Coordinates of C-alpha atoms in Angstrom, one line a residue:
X1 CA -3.9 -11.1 28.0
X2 CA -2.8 -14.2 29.6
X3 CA -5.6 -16.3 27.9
X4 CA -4.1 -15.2 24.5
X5 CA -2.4 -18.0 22.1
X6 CA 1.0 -17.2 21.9
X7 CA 0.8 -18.2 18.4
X8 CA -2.1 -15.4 17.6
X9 CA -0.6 -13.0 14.7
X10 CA 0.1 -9.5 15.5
X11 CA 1.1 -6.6 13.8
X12 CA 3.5 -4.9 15.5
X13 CA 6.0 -2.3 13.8
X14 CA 4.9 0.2 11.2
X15 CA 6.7 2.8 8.9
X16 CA 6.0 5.2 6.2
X17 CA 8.0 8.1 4.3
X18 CA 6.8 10.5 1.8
X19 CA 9.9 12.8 0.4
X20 CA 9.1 15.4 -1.5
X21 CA 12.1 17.6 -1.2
X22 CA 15.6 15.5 -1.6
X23 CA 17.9 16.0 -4.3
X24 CA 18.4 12.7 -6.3
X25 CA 21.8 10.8 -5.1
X26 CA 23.4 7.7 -5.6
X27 CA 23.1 6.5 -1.9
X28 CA 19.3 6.8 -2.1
X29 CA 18.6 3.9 -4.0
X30 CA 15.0 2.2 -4.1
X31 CA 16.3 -0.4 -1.9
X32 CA 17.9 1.8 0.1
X33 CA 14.9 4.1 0.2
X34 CA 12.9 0.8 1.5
X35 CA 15.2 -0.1 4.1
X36 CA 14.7 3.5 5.1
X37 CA 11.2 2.8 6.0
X38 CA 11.9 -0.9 7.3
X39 CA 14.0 0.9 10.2
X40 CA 11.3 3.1 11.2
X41 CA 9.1 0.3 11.5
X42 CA 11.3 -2.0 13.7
X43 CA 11.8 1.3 15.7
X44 CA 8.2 1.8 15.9
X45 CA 7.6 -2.0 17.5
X46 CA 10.5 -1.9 19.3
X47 CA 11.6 1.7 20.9
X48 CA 13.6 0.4 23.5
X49 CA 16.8 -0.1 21.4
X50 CA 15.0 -4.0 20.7
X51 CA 14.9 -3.2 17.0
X52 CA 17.7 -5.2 16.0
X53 CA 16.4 -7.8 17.6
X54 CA 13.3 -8.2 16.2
X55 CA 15.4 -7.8 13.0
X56 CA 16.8 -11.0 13.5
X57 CA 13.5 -12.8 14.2
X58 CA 12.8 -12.2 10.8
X59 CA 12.1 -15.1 9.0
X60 CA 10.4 -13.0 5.7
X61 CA 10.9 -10.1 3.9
X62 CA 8.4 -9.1 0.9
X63 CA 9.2 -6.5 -1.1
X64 CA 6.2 -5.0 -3.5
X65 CA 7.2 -5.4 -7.0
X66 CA 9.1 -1.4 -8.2
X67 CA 7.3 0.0 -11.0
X68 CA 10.3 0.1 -12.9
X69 CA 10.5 -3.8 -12.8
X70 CA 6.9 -3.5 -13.6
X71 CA 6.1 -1.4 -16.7
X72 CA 8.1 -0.6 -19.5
X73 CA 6.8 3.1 -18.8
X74 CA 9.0 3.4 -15.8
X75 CA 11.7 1.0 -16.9
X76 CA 15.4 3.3 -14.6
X77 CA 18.0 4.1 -16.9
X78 CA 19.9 3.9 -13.3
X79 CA 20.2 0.4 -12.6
X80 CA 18.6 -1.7 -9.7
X81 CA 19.2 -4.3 -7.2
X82 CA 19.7 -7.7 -8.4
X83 CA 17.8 -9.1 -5.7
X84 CA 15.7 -6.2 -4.0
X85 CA 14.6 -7.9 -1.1
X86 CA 17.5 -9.0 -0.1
X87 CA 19.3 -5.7 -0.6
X88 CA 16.8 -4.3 2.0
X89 CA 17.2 -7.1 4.2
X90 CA 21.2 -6.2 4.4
X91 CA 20.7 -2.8 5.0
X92 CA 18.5 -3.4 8.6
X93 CA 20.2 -6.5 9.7
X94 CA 17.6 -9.1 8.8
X95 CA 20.7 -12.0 8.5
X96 CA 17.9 -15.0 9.4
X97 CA 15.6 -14.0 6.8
X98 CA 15.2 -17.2 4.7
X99 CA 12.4 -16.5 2.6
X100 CA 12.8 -13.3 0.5
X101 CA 9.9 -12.6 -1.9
X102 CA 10.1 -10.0 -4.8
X103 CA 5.8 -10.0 -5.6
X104 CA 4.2 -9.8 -9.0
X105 CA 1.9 -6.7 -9.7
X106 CA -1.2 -5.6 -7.3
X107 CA -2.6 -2.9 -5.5
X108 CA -3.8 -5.9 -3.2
X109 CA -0.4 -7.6 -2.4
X110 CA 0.2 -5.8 0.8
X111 CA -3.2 -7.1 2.5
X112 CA -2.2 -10.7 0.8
X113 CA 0.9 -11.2 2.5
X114 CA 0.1 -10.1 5.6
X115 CA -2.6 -12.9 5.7
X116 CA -0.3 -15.2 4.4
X117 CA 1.9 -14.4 6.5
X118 CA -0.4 -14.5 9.9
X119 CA -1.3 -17.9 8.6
X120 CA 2.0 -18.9 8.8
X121 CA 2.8 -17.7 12.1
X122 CA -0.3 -19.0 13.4
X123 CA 1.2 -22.4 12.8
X124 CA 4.2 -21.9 13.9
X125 CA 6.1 -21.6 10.4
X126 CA 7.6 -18.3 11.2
X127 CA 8.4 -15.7 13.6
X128 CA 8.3 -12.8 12.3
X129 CA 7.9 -11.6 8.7
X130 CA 7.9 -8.3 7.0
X131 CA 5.6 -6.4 3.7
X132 CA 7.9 -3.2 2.5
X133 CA 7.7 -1.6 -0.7
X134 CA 8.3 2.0 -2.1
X135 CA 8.9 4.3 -5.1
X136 CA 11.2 7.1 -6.4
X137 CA 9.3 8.1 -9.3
X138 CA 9.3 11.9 -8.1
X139 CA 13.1 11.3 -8.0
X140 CA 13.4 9.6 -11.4
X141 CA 11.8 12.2 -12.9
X142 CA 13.6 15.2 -11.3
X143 CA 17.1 13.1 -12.1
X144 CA 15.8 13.0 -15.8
X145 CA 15.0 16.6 -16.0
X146 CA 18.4 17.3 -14.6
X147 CA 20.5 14.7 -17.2
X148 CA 21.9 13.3 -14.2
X149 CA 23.6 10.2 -14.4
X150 CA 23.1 8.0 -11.0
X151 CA 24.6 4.6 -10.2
X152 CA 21.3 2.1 -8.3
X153 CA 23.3 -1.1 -9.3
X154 CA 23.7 -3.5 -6.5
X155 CA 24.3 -6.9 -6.3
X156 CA 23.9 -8.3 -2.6
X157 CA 24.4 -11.7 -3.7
X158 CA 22.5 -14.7 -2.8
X159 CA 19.8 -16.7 -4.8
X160 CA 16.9 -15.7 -6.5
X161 CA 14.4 -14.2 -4.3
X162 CA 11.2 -16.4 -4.3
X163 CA 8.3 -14.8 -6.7
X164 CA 4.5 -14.6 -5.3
X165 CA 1.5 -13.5 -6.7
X166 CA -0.5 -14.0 -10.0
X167 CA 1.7 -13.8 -13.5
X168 CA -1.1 -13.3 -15.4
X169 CA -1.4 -9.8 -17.3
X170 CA -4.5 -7.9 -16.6
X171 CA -5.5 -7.8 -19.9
X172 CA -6.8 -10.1 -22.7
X173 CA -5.0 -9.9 -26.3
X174 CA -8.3 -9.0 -27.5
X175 CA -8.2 -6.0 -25.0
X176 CA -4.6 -5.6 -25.8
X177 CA -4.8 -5.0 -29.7
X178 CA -7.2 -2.0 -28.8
X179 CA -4.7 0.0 -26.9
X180 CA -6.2 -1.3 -23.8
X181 CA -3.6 -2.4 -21.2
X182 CA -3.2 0.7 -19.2
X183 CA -5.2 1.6 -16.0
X184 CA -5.6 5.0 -16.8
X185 CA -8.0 3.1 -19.5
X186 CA -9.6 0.7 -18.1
X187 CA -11.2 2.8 -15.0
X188 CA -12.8 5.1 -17.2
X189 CA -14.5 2.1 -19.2
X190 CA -15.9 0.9 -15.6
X191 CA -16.7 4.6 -14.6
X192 CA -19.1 5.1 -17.4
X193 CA -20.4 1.9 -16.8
X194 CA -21.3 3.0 -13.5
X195 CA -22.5 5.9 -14.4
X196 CA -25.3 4.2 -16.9
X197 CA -25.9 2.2 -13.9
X198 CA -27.0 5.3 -12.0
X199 CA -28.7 7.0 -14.9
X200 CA -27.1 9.9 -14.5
X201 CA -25.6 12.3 -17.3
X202 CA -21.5 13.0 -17.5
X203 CA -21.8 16.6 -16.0
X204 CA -24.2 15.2 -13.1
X205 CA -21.8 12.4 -13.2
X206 CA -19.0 14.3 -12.6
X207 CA -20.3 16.5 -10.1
X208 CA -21.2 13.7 -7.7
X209 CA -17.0 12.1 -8.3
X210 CA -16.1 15.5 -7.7
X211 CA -18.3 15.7 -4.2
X212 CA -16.8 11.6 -3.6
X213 CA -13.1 12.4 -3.9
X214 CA -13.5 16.2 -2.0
X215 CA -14.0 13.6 1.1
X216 CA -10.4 12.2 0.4
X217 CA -8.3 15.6 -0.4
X218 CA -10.0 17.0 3.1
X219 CA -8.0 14.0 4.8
X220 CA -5.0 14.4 3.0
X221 CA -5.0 18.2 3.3
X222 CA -4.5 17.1 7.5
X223 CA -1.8 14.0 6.8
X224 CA 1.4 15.2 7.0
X225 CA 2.8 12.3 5.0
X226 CA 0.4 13.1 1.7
X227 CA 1.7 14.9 -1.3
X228 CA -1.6 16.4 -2.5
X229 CA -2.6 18.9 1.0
X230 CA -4.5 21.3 -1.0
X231 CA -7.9 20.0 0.0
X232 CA -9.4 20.3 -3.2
X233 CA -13.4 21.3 -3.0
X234 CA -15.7 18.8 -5.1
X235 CA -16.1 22.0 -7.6
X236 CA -12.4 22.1 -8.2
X237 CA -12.3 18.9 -8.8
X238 CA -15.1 18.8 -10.8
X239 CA -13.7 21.4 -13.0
X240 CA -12.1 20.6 -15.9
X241 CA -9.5 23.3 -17.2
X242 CA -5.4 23.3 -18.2
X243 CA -4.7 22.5 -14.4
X244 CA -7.0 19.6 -14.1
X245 CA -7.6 18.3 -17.9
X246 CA -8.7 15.1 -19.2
X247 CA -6.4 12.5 -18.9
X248 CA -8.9 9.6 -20.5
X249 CA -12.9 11.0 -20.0
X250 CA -14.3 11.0 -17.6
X251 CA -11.5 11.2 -15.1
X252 CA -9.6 14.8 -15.1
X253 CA -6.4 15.0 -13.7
X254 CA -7.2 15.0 -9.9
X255 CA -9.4 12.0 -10.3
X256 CA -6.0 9.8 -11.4
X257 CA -3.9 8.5 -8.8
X258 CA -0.6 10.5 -8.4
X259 CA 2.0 7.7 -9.1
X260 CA 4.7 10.1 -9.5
X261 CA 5.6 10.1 -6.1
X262 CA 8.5 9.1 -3.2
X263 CA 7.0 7.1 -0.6
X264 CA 8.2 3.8 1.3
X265 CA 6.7 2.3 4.1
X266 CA 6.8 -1.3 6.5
X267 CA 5.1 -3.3 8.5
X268 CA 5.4 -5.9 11.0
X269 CA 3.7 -8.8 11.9
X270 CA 4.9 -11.7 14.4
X271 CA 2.9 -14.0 17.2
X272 CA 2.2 -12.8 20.6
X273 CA 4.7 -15.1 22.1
X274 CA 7.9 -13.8 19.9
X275 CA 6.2 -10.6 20.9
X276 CA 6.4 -11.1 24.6
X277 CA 9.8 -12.6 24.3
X278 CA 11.2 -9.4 22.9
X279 CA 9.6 -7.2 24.7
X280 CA 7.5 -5.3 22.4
X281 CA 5.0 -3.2 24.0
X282 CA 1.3 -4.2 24.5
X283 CA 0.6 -0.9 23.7
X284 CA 2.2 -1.4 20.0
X285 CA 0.0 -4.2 19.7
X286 CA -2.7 -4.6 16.9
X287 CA -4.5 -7.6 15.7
X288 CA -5.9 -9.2 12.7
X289 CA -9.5 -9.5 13.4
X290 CA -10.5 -11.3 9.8
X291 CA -9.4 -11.2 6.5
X292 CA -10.0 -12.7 2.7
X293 CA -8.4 -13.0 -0.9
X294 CA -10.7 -13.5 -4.2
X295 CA -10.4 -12.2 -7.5
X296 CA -13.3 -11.4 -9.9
X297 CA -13.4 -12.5 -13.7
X298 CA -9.8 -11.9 -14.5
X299 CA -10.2 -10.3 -18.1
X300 CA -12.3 -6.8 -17.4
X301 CA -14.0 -7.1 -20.9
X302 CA -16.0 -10.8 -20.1
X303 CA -17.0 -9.6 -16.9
X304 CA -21.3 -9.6 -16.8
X305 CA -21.9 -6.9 -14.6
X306 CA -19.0 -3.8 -15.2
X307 CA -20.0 -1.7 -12.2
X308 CA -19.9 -4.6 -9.8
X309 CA -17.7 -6.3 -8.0
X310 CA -18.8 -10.3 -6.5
X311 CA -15.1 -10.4 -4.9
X312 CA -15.4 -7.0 -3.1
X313 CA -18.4 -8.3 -1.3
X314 CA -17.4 -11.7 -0.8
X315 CA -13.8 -10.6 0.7
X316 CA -15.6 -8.0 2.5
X317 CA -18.8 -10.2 4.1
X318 CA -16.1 -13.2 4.8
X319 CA -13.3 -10.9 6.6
X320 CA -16.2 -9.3 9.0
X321 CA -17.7 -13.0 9.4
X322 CA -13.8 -13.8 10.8
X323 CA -13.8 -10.8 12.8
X324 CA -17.3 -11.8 14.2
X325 CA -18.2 -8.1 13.8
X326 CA -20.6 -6.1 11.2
X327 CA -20.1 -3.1 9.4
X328 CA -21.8 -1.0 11.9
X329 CA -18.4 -1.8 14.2
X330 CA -16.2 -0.5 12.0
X331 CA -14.9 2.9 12.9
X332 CA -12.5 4.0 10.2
X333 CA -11.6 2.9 6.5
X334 CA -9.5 2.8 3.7
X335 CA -10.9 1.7 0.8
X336 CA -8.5 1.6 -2.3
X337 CA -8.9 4.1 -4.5
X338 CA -7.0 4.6 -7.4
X339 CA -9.8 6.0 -9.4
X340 CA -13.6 7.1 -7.8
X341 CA -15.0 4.2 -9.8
X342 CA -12.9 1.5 -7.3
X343 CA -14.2 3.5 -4.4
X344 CA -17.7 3.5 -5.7
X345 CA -17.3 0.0 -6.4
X346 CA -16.2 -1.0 -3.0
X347 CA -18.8 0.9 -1.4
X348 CA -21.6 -0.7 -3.0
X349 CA -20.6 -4.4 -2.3
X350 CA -19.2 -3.8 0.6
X351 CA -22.6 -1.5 1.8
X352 CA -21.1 1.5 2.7
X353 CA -22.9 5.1 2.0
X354 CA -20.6 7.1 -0.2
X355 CA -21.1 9.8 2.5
X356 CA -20.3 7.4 5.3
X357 CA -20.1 10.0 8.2
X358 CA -17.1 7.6 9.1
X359 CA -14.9 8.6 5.9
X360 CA -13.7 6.1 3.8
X361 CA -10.1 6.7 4.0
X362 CA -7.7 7.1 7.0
X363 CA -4.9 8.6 4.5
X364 CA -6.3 10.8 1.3
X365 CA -6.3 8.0 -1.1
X366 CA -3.9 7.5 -4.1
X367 CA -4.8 11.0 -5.7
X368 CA -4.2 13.2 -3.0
X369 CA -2.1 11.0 -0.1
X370 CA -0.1 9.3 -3.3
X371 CA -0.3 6.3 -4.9
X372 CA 3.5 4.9 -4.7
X373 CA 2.5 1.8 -7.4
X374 CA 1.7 -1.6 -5.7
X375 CA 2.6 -0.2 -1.8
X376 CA -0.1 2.1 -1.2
X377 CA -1.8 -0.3 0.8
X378 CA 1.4 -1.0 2.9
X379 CA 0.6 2.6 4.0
X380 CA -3.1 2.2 4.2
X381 CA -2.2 -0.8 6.7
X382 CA 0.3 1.5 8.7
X383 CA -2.3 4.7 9.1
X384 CA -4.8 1.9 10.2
X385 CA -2.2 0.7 12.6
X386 CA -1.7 4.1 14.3
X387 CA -5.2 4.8 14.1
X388 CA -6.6 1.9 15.9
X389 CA -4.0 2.3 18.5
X390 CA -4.8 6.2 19.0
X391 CA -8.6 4.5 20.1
X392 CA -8.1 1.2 21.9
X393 CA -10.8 -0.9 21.0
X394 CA -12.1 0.3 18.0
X395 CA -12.4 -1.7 14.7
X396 CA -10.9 -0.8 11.1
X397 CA -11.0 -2.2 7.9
X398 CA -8.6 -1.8 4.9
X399 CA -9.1 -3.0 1.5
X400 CA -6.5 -3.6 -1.4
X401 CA -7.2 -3.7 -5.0
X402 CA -5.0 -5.4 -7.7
X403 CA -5.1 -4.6 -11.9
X404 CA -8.7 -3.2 -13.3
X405 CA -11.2 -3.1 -10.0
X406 CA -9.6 -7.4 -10.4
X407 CA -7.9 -8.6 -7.5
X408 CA -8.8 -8.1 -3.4
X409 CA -7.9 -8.5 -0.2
X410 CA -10.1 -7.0 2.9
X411 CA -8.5 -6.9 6.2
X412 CA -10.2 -5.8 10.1
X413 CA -8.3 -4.5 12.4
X414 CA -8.2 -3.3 15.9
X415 CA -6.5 -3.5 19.0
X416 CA -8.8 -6.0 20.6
X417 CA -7.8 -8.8 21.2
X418 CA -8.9 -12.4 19.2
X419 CA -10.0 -15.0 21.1
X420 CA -8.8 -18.5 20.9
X421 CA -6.7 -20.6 17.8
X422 CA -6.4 -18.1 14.6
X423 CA -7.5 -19.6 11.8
X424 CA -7.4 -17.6 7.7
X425 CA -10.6 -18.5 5.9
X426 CA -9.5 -21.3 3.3
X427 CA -9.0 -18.3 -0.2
X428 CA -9.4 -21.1 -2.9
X429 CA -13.1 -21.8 -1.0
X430 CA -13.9 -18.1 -1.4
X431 CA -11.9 -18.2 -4.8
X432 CA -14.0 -21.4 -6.4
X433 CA -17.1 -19.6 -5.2
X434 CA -16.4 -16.4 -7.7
X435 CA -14.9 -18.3 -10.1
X436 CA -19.0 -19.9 -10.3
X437 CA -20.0 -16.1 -11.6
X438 CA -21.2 -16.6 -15.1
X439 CA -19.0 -14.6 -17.8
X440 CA -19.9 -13.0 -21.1
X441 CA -18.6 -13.7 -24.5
X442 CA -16.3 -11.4 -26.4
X443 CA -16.3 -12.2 -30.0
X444 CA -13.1 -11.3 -31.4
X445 CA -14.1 -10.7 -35.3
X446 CA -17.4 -8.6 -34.6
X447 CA -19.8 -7.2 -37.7
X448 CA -22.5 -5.8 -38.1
X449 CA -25.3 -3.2 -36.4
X450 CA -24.3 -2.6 -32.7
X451 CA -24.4 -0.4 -29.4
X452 CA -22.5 1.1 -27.1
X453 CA -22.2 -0.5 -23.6
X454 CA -19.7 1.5 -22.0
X455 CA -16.9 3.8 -23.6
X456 CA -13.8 6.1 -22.6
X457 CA -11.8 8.5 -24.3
X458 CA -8.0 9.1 -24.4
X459 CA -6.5 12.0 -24.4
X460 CA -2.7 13.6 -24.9
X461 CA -2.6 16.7 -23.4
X462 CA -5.5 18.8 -24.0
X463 CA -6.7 17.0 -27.2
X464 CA -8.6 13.7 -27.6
X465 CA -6.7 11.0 -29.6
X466 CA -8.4 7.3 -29.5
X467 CA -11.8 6.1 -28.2
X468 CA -12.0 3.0 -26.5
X469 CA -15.4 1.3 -26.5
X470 CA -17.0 -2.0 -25.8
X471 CA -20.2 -2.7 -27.5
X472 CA -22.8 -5.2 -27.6
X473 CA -23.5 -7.0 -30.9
X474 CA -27.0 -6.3 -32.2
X475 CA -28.2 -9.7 -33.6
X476 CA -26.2 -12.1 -30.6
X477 CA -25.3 -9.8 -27.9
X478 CA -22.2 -10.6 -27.5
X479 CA -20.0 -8.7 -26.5
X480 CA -17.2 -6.7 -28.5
X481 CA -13.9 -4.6 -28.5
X482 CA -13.5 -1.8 -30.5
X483 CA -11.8 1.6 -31.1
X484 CA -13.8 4.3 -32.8
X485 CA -12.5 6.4 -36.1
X486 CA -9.3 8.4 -35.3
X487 CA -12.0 11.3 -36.4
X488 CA -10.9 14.8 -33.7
X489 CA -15.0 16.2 -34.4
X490 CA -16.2 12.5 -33.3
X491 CA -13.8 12.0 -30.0
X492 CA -14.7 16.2 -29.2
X493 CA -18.5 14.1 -29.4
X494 CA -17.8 11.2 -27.6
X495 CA -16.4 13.7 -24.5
X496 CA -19.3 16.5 -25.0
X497 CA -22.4 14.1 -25.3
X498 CA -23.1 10.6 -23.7
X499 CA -22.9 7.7 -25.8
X500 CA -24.0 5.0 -23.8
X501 CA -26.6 2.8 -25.8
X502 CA -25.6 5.0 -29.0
X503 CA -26.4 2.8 -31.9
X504 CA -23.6 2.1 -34.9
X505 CA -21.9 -0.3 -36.9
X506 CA -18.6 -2.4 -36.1
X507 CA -16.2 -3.9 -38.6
X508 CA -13.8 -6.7 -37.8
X509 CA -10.3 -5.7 -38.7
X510 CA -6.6 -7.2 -38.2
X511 CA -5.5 -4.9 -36.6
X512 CA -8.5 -3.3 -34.6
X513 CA -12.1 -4.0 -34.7
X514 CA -13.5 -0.2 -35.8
X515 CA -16.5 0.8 -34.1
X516 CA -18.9 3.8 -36.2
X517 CA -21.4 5.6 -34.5
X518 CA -24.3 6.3 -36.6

């Protein structure tokens, strides 16, 4: 590999944990819990006793944003790091570490800063930099079924850590006076618009999510590291009973990912010249074939086309153009799924069969492997990594997906070497390309005769309690946001019989536009 660039990125070190056993302690902060994770993955680059000095090469930390600084849902009553990144930077020696970020929300973040920071090292910003995040959440919630009090507070001092990534909610205020802010909403709005799409009725529909996840369980049921190993069969979940009930319609229990989880993991990337100079391993070696960043229309509800996705193919078709390779090179995935619609999504812009002999994930996927809030795809990045090293010279591609099926980030992988300068396709080109897709209005103080576009239903427990729909106006056809009557016989409806295209009447209110089937 003489030929190489010493400035060509490489990852390098990767680390994961999944816990589902420990007791909940004061030592076992989420920092701490992180820097757990950071270890093993300057251990894994570096297993000659070089770990802390590739430590001290690094120049960045990111840590992905903790759920509990996140959502008010999740909000610890056990305190937290005042600076989180720099708390896990302490803990595995990182003293040169200048640039500490904290990130903003997304599913995508992980792939994001990895190509930000390959770009960086690629011109000879940094050495070294790593992406870390985790979650205690199985933790917080046995500490909270225990009344235990635990101390998390820490304050390591130092200045702010630097914020990156998009501030902007995922919802509109138009959205948000529905009731419509959550995930666990949104995806089921895109999932029935897929379904329409297809033509297919809810049971058929169902069926055929069932048979698309039963790919992911089979994978997690053989990771050690996944929380879910039961291998669910497409007719369990398919089946919708008090083990596996609605959470919103059409997505029982199993179809959500498991956010509830503890799970940390790390990874690594520097040049091949730092890499030579410490002595890490050829063998530990992986590189970053291509790569892209693009969001689609931001708010979900102006969006033209709800089952598609203009950023998922662009990121896709620009990272394999990087890569100079096509899909037919690729020999593993992990798509993000958080929901089936996301993987259905990604399949169809990106032009994979959702029976892909191939499989589309390399962990189980946020239901069954776990979905640890915005670090899954740190792990998706490290099963990658130790799957493309298991078989020298084959290809993979990841895929990261921020807010409602919003914000991506593709990434190809392999062991293979790149040739020549790297060079990160220019994201605001590929950004000011999507931002060209035409968007739909969304009138805000509807009336009038109207339809159903696409619809989900809410539930608590094992009872339906608000139904969420966005309609098309009858005499414009604009667009509209609306909740149904609070009427139990209606919701039971909504969930027994399809409503897409079901005709009614919507009436503007202050609170909530009201939509009334007829």
């Amino acid at each position: 590999m003489t030929e190489l660039d010493p400035r060509t990125p490489i990852l390098v070190g990767c680390g994961q944990i999944t816990d589902t056993t420990s007791a909940p302690s004061d030592a076992r902060s989420p920092s701490a819990f992180v820097a757990e994770a950071a270890e093993l993955a300057l251990r894994d680059a570096a297993p000659a006793k070089g770990a802390p000095a590739l430590a001290a090469t690094l120049d960045a930390i990111a840590l992905l944003r903790f759920f509990s600084d996140s959502s008010p849902r999740f909000v610890s009553p056990y305190g937290r790091s005042s600076n989180p990144p720099k708390s896990v930077a302490d803990r595995i020696g990182a003293a040169n570490a200048r640039d500490l970020y904290y990130t903003e929300v997304g599913g995508n973040m992980p792939l994001y800063l990895v190509h930000k920071f390959a770009e960086q090292i690629a011109r000879g910003e940094l050495r070294a930099a790593m992406v870390c995040g985790g979650e205690l959440l199985r933790t917080f919630n046995a500490a909270q079924r225990a009344k235990l009090t635990l101390d998390w507070n820490e304050d390591p001092g130092g200045a702010e850590p630097l914020e990156i990534g998009d501030k902007r909610l995922g919802w509109s205020p138009e959205e948000a006076r529905h009731g419509l802010m959550a995930a666990i909403h949104f995806y089921p709005l895109i999932e029935n618009a897929i379904r329409a799409d297809r033509g297919r009725t809810p049971a058929a529909h169902l069926v055929a999510m069932g048979k698309l996840f039963a790919g992911f369980a089979a994978v997690a049921r053989d990771n050690p590291l996944a929380t879910r190993r039961e291998g669910y069969s497409a007719e369990r979940l398919s089946t919708v009973d008090a083990d596996n009930r609605y959470i919103a319609f059409p997505y029982p229990r199993l179809m959500n990912s498991n956010a509830f989880v503890d799970q940390a993991a790390a990874v690594i990337v520097t040049s091949v010249g730092q890499a030579r100079e410490l002595g890490i391993p050829e063998s530990r070696w992986v590189f970053l074939h291509g790569c892209a960043d693009g969001a689609d229309t931001w708010v979900v509800s102006e969006r033209a086309e709800l089952h598609r996705s203009p950023a998922i193919r662009a990121c896709s078709t620009t990272a394999l153009d990087m890569a100079g390779r096509k899909l037919a090179d690729m020999s593993f995935f992990d798509l993000y799924s958080c929901f089936p619609s996301a993987v259905e999504i990604g399949c169809r812009e990106i032009g994979l069969a959702e029976d892909d002999p191939r499989g589309l994930t390399v962990t189980g996927g946020l239901p069954f492997f776990g979905g640890p809030g915005n670090n899954y795809v740190t792990h998706s990045i490290a099963a990658m990594m130790d799957k493309v090293r298991a078989a020298p010279g084959k290809f993979g591609m990841v895929t990261g997906n921020g807010s409602y099926v919003t914000k991506h980030s593709a990434s190809i992988l392999s062991t293979t070497s790149t040739r020549g300068a790297w060079t990160r396709p220019d994201p605001k080109a590929t950004q000011a390309a999507l931002d060209k897709v035409p968007v739909v209005a969304v009138d805000t103080a509807p009336a009038g005769a109207g339809r159903i576009e696409t619809y989900a239903v809410a539930f608590d427990r094992d009872k339906p309690v608000r139904g969420f729909v966005y309609g098309r106006r009858a005499d414009n056809g604009h667009r509209f946001v609306a909740n149904t009557p609070d009427d139990p016989a209606l919701l039971a409806d909504m969930v027994a019989r399809d409503q897409i295209g079901r005709a009614g009447v919507v009436a503007a209110g202050e609170k909530r536009n009201v939509f009334t089937p007829a």
